[in-house]
PDB file of C-alpha atoms in Angstrom:
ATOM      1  CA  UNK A   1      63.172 241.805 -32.661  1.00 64.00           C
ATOM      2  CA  UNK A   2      62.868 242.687 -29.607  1.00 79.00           C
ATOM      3  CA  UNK A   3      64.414 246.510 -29.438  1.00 89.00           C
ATOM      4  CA  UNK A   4      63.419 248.579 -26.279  1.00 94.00           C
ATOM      5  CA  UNK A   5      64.729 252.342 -26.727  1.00 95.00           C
ATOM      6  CA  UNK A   6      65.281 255.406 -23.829  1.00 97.00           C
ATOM      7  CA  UNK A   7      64.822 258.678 -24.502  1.00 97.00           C
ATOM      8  CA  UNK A   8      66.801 261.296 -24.063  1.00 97.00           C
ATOM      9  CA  UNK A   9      70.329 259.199 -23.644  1.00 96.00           C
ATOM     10  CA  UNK A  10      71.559 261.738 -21.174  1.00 96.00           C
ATOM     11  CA  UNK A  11      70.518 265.017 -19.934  1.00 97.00           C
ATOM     12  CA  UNK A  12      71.747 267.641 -17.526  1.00 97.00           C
ATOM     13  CA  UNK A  13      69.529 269.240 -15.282  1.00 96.00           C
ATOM     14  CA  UNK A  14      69.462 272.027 -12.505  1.00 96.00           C
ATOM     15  CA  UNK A  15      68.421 271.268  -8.989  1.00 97.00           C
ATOM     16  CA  UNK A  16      64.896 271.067  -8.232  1.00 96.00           C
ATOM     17  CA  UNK A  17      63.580 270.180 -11.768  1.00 97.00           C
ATOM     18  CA  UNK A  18      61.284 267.322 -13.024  1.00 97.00           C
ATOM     19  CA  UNK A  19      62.921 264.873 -15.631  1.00 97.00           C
ATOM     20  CA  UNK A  20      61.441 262.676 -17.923  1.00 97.00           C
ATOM     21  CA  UNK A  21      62.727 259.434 -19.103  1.00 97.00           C
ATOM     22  CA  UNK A  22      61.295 257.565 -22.117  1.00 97.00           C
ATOM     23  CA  UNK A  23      61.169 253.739 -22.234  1.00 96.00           C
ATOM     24  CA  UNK A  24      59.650 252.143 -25.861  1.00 95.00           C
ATOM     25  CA  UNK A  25      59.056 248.867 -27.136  1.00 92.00           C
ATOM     26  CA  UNK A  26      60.000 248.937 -31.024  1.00 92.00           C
ATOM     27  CA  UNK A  27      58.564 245.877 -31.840  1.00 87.00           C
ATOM     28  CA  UNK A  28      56.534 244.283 -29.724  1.00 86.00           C
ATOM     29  CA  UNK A  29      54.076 244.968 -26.786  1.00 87.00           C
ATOM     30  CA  UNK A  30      55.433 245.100 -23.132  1.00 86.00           C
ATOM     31  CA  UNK A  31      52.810 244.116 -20.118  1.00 81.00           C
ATOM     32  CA  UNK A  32      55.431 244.574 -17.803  1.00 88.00           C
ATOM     33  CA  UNK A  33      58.330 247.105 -17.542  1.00 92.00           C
ATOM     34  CA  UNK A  34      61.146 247.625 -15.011  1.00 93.00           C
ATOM     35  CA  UNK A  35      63.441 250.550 -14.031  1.00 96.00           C
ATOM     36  CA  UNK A  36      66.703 250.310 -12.980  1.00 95.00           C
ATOM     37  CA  UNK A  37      69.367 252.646 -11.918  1.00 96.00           C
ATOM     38  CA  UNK A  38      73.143 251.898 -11.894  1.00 94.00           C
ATOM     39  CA  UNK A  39      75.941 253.213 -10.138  1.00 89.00           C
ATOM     40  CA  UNK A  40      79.117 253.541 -11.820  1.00 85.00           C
ATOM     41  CA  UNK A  41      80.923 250.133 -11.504  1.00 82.00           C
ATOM     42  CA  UNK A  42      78.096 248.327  -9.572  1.00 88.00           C
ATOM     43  CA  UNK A  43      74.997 246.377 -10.482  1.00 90.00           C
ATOM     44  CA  UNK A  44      71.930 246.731 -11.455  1.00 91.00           C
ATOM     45  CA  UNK A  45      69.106 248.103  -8.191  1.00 90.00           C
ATOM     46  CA  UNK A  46      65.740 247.545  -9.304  1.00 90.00           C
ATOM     47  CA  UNK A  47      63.598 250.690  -8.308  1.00 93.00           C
ATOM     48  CA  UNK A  48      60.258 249.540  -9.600  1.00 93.00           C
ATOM     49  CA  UNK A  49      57.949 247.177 -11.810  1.00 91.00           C
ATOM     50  CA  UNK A  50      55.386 249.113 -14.406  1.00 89.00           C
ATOM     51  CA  UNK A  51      52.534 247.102 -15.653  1.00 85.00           C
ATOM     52  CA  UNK A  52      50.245 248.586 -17.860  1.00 83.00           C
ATOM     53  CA  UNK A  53      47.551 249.846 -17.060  1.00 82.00           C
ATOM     54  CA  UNK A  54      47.535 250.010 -13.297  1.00 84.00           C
ATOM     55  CA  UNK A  55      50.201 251.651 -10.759  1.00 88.00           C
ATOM     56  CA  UNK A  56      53.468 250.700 -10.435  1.00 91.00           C
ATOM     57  CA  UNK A  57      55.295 248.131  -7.578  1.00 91.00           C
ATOM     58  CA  UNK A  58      58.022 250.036  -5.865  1.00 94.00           C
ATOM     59  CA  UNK A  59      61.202 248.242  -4.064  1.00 91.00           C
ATOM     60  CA  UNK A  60      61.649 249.308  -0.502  1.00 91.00           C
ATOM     61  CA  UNK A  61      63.767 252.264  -0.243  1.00 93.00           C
ATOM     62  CA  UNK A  62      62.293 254.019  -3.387  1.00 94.00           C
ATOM     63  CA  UNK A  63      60.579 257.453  -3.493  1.00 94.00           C
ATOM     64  CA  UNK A  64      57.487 256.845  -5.387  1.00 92.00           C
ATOM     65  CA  UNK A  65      56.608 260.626  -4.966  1.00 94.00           C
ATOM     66  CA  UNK A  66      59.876 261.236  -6.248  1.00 96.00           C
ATOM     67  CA  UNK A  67      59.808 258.531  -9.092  1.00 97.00           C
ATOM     68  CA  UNK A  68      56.772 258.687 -10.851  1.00 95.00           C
ATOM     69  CA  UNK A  69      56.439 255.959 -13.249  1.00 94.00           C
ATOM     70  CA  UNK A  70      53.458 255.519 -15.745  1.00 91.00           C
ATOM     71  CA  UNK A  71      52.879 252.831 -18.035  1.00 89.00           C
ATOM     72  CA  UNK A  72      50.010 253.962 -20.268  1.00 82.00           C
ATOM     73  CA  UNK A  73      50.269 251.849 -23.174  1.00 89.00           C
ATOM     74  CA  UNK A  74      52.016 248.610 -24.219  1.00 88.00           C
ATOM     75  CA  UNK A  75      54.891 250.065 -25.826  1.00 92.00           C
ATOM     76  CA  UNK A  76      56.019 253.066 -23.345  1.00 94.00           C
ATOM     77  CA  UNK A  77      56.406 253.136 -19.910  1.00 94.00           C
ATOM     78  CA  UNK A  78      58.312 256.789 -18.213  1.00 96.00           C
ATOM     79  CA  UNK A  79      60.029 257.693 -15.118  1.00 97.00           C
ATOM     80  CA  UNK A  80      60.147 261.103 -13.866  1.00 97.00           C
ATOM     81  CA  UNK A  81      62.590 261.891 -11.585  1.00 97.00           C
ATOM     82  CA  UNK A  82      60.517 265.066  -9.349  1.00 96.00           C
ATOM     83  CA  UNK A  83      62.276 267.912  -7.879  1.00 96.00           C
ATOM     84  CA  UNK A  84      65.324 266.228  -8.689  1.00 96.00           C
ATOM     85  CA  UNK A  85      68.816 266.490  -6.466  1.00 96.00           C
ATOM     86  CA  UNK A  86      72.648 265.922  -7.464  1.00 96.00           C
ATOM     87  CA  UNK A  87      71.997 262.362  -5.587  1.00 95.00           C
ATOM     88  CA  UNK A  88      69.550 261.519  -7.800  1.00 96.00           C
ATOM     89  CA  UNK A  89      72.646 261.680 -10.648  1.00 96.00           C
ATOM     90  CA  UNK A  90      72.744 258.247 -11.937  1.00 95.00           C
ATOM     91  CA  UNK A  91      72.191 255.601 -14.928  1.00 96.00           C
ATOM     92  CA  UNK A  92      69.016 254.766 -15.408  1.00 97.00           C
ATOM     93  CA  UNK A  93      67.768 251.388 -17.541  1.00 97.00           C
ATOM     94  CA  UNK A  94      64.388 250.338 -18.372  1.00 96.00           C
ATOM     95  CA  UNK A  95      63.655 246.361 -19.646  1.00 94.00           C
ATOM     96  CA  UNK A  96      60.694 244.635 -20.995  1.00 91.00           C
ATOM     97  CA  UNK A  97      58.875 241.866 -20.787  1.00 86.00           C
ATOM     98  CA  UNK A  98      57.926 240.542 -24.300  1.00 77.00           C
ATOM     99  CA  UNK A  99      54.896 239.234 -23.335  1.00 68.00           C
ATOM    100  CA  UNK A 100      53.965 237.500 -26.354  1.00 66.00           C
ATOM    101  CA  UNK A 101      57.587 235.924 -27.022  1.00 59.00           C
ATOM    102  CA  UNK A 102      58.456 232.657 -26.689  1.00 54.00           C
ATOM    103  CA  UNK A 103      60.848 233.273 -24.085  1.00 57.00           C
ATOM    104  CA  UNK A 104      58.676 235.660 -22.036  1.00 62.00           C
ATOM    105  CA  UNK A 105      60.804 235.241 -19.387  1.00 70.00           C
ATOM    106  CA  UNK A 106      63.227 237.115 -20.812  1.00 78.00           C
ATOM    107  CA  UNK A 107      63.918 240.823 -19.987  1.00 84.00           C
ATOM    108  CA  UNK A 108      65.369 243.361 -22.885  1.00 89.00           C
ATOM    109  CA  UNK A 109      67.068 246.453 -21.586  1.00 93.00           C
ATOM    110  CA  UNK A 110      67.034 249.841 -23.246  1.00 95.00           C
ATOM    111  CA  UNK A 111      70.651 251.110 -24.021  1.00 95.00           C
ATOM    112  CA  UNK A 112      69.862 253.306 -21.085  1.00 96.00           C
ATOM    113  CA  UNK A 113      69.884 256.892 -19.504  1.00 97.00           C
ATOM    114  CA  UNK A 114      72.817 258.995 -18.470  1.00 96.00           C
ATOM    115  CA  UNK A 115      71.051 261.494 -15.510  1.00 97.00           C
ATOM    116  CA  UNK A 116      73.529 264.410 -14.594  1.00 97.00           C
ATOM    117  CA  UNK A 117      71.721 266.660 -11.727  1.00 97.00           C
ATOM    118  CA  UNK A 118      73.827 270.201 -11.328  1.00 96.00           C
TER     119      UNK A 118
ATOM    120  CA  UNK B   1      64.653 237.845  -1.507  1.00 61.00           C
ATOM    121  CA  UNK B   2      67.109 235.568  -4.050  1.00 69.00           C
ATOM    122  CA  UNK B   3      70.947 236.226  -3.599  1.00 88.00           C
ATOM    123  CA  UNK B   4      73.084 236.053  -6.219  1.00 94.00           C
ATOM    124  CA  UNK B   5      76.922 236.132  -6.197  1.00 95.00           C
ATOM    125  CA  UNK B   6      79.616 236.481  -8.641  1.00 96.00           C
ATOM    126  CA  UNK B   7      82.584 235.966  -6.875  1.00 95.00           C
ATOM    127  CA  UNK B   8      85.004 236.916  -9.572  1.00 96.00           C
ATOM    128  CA  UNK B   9      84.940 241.083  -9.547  1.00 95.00           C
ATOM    129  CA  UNK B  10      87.529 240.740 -12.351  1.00 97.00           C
ATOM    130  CA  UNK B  11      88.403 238.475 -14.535  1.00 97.00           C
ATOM    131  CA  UNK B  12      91.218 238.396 -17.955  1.00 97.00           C
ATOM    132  CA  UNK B  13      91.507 236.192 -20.138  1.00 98.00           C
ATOM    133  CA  UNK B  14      94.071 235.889 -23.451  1.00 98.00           C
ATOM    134  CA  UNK B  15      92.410 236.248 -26.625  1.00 97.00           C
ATOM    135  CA  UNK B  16      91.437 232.871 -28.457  1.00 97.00           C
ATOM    136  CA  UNK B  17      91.948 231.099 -24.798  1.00 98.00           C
ATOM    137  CA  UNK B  18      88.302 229.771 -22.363  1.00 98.00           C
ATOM    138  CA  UNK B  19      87.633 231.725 -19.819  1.00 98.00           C
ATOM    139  CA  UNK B  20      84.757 230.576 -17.170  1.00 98.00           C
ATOM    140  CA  UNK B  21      82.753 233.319 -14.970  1.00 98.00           C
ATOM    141  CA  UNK B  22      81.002 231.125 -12.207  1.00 98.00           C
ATOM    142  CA  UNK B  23      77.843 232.708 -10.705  1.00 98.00           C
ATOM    143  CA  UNK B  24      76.290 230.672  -7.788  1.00 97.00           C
ATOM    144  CA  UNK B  25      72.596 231.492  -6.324  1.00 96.00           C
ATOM    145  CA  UNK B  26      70.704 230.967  -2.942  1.00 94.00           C
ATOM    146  CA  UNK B  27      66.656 229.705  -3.554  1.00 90.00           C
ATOM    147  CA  UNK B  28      64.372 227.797  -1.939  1.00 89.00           C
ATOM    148  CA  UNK B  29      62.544 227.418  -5.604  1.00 87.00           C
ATOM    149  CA  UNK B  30      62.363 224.500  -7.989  1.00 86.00           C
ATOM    150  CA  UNK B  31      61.474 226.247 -11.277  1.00 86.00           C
ATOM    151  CA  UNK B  32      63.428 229.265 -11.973  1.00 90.00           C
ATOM    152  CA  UNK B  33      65.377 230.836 -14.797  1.00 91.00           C
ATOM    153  CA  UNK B  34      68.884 232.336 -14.998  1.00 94.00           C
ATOM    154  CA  UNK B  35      70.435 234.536 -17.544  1.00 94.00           C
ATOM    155  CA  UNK B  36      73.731 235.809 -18.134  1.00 97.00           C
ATOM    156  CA  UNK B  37      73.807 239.535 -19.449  1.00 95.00           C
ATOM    157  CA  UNK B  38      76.825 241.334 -20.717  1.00 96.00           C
ATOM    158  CA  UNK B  39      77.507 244.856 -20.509  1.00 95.00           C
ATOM    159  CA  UNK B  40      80.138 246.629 -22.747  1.00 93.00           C
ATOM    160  CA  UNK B  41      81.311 250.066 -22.749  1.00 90.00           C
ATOM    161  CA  UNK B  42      78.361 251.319 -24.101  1.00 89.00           C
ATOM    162  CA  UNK B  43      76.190 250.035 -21.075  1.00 90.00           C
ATOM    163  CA  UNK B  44      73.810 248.489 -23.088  1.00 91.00           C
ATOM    164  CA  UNK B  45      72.949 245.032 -21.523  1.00 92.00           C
ATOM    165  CA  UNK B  46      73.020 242.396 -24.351  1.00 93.00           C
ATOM    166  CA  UNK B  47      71.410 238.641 -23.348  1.00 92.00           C
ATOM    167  CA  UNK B  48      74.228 236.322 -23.884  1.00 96.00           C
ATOM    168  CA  UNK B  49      72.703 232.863 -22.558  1.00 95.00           C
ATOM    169  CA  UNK B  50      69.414 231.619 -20.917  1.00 93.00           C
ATOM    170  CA  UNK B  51      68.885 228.559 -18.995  1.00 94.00           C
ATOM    171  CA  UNK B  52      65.182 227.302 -17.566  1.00 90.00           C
ATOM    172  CA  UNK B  53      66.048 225.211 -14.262  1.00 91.00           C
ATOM    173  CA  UNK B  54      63.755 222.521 -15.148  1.00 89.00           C
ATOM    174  CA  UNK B  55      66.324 221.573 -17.810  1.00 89.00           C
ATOM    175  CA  UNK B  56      69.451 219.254 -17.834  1.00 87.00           C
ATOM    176  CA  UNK B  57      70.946 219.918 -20.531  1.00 93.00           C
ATOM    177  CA  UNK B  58      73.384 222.792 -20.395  1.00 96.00           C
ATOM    178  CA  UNK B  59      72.499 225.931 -22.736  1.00 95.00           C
ATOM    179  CA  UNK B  60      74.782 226.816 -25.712  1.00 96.00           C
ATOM    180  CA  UNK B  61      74.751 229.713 -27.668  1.00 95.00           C
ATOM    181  CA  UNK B  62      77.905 229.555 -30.407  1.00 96.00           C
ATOM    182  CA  UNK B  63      81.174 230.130 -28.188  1.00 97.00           C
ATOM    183  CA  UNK B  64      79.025 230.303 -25.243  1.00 98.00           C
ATOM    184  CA  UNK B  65      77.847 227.448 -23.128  1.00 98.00           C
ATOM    185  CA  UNK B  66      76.371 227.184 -19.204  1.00 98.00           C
ATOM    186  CA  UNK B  67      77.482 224.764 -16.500  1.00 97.00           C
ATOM    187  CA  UNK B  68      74.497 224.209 -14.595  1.00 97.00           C
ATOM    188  CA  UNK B  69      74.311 222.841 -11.384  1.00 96.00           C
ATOM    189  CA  UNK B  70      70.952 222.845  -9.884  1.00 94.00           C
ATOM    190  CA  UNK B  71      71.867 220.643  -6.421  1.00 94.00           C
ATOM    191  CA  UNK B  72      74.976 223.322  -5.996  1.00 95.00           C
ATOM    192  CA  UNK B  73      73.012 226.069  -7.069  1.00 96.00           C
ATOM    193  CA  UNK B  74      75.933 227.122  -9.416  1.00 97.00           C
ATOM    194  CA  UNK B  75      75.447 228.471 -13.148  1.00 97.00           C
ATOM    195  CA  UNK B  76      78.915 229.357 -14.678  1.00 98.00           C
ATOM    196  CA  UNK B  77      79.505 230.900 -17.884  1.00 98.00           C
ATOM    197  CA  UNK B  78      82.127 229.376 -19.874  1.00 98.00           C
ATOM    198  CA  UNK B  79      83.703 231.650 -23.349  1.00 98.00           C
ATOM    199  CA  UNK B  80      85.394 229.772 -25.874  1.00 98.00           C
ATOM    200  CA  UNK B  81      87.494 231.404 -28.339  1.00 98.00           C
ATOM    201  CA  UNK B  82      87.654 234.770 -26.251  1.00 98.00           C
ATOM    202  CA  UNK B  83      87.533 237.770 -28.526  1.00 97.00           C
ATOM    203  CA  UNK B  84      88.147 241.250 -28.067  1.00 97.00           C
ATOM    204  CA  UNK B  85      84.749 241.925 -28.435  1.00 96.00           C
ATOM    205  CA  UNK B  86      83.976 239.512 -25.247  1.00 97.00           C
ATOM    206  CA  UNK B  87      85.401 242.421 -22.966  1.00 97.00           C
ATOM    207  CA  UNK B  88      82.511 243.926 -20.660  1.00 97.00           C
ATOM    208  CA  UNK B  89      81.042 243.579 -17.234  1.00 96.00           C
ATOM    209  CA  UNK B  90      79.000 240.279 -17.223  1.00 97.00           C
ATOM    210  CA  UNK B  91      75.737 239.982 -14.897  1.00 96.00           C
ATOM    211  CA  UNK B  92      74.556 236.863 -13.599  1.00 97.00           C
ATOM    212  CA  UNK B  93      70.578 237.107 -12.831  1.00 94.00           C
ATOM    213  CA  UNK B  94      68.350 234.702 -11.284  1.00 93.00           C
ATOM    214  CA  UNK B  95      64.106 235.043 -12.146  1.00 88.00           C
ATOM    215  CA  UNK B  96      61.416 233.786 -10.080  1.00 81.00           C
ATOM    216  CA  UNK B  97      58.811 232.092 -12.136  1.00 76.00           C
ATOM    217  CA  UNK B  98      55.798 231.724  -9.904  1.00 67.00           C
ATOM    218  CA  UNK B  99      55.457 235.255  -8.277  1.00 63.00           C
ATOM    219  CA  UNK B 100      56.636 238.611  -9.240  1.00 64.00           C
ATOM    220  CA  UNK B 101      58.400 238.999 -12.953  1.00 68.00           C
ATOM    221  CA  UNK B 102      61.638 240.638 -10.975  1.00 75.00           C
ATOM    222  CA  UNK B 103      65.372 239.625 -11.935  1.00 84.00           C
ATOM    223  CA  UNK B 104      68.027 239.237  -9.264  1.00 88.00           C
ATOM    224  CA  UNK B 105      71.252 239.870 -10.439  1.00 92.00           C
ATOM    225  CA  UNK B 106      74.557 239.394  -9.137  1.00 94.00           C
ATOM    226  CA  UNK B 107      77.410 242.198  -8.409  1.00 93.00           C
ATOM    227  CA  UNK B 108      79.096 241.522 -12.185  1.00 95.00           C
ATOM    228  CA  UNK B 109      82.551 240.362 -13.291  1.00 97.00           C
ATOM    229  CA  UNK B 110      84.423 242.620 -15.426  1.00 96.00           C
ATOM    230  CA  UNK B 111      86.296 240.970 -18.472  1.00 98.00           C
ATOM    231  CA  UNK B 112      89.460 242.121 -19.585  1.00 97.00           C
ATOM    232  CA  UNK B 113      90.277 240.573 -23.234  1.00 98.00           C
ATOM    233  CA  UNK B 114      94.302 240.752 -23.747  1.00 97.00           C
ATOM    234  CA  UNK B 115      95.354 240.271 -27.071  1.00 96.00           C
TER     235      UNK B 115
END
C-alpha cells in the first residue's frame, strides 16, 4: 500500500512553456500533498503544501504564479511549472499524506520528476 | 523553523560490517516524529525507519534500528549487516505534530557499500 506515482518521469521543454506534473495516490486518499524540488546532490526544498480542496501554502521564496499547484481530488494533486526558464530545470517530488493510515504521519514520495528546460 | 543536520556528507562502510549515520535536530517541541528516508540511484525516497518522540524504546525495522536521544536531540541510524543494496543518499527528517504537516530534513549522507 501506499504507492504515490508522477507523471511524466521526465520531460524536456523549450523556454517559455507551461509544464504539467502529475502526482497520484494508487491506493489510498491523500488530504494533504507536498512538492519538492531537488538539486542534484542536495536535499530535499519544500516549495509548497496542497490540501484538497482549498489553495495551496507556499514556502517563502516560491513563485506561486509560476507554480501553480491544484489539488482537486484526494488522489491527484499537479504542479505546473508557467512560462518556464532553464533555472527552473530541476527534480521535482511530490509525497502524501495517507490520511487514513495508521501512521498518518508518515509522508510517501512519488519516484519523482526529471524537468529539463532548453 | 526546525534544523536538522547530518554531519556525515559521506559515509562507507564494508559489506556485512555496522555502519551508524547520526542525524541530530534543534526543537523547542515535545511531541514530534523523525524518519529516516533513503534515496538510491533511482531517486525514489524509500521510508527506512520511523520513530514518534514520545517513545523510549528505540525503533527497529530488520537490520535497521534508531538511537534516540531525546535530551541530546540526536536520532542516529545504525545498519547491520550492510548490503550492497544499502548504498544511497540517506535523509534524516524531523515532523512537527501540532501545526503544519511539513517535514524538515537534513542535508543527506551518501553511503558507499564496498564489497
Amino acid at each position: 500500500g501506499a504507492v504515490v506515482s508522477q507523471h511524466p518521469s521526465r520531460v524536456i521543454c523549450k523556454s517559455g512553456t507551461s509544464v504539467k506534473i502529475e502526482c497520484r495516490s494508487l491506493d489510498f486518499q491523500a488530504t494533504t500533498m507536498f512538492w519538492y524540488r531537488q538539486f542534484p546532490k542536495q536535499s530535499l526544498m519544500l516549495m509548497a503544501t496542497s490540501n484538497e480542496g482549498s489553495k495551496a501554502t507556499y514556502e517563502q521564496g516560491v513563485e506561486k504564479d509560476k507554480f501553480l499547484i491544484n489539488h482537486a481530488s484526494l488522489t491527484l494533486s499537479t504542479l505546473t511549472v508557467t512560462s518556464a526558464h532553464p533555472e527552473d530545470s530541476s527534480f521535482y517530488i511530490c509525497s502524501a499524506l495517507n490520511a487514513r493510515a495508521s501512521y498518518q504521519e508518515t509522508q510517501y514520495f512519488g519516484p519523482g520528476t526529471r524537468l529539463l528546460v532548453l | 523553523a526546525q534544523t536538522v543536520t547530518q554531519s556525515q556528507p559521506e559515509m562507507s562502510v564494508q559489506e556485512a560490517e555496522t555502519v551508524t549515520l547520526s542525524c541530530t535536530y534543534d526543537t523547542s517541541e515535545s511531541d514530534y516524529y523523525l524518519f529516516w528516508y533513503k534515496q538510491p540511484p533511482s531517486r525514489q525516497m524509500i521510508l527506512v525507519i520511523r520513530q514518534e518522540a514520545y517513545k523510549q524504546q528505540n525503533a527497529t525495522e530488520n537490520r535497521f534500528s534508531v538511537n534516540f536521544q531525546k535530551a541530546a536531540k540526536s536520532f542516529s541510524l545504525k545498519i547491520s549487516d550492510s548490503q550492497l543494496g544499502d548504498a544511497a543518499m540517506y535523509f534524516c527528517a524531523y515532523r512537527r505534530v501540532r501545526t503544519g504537516n511539513q517535514f524538515y530534513f537534513g542535508t543527506g549522507t551518501s553511503l558507499t557499500v564496498i564489497p
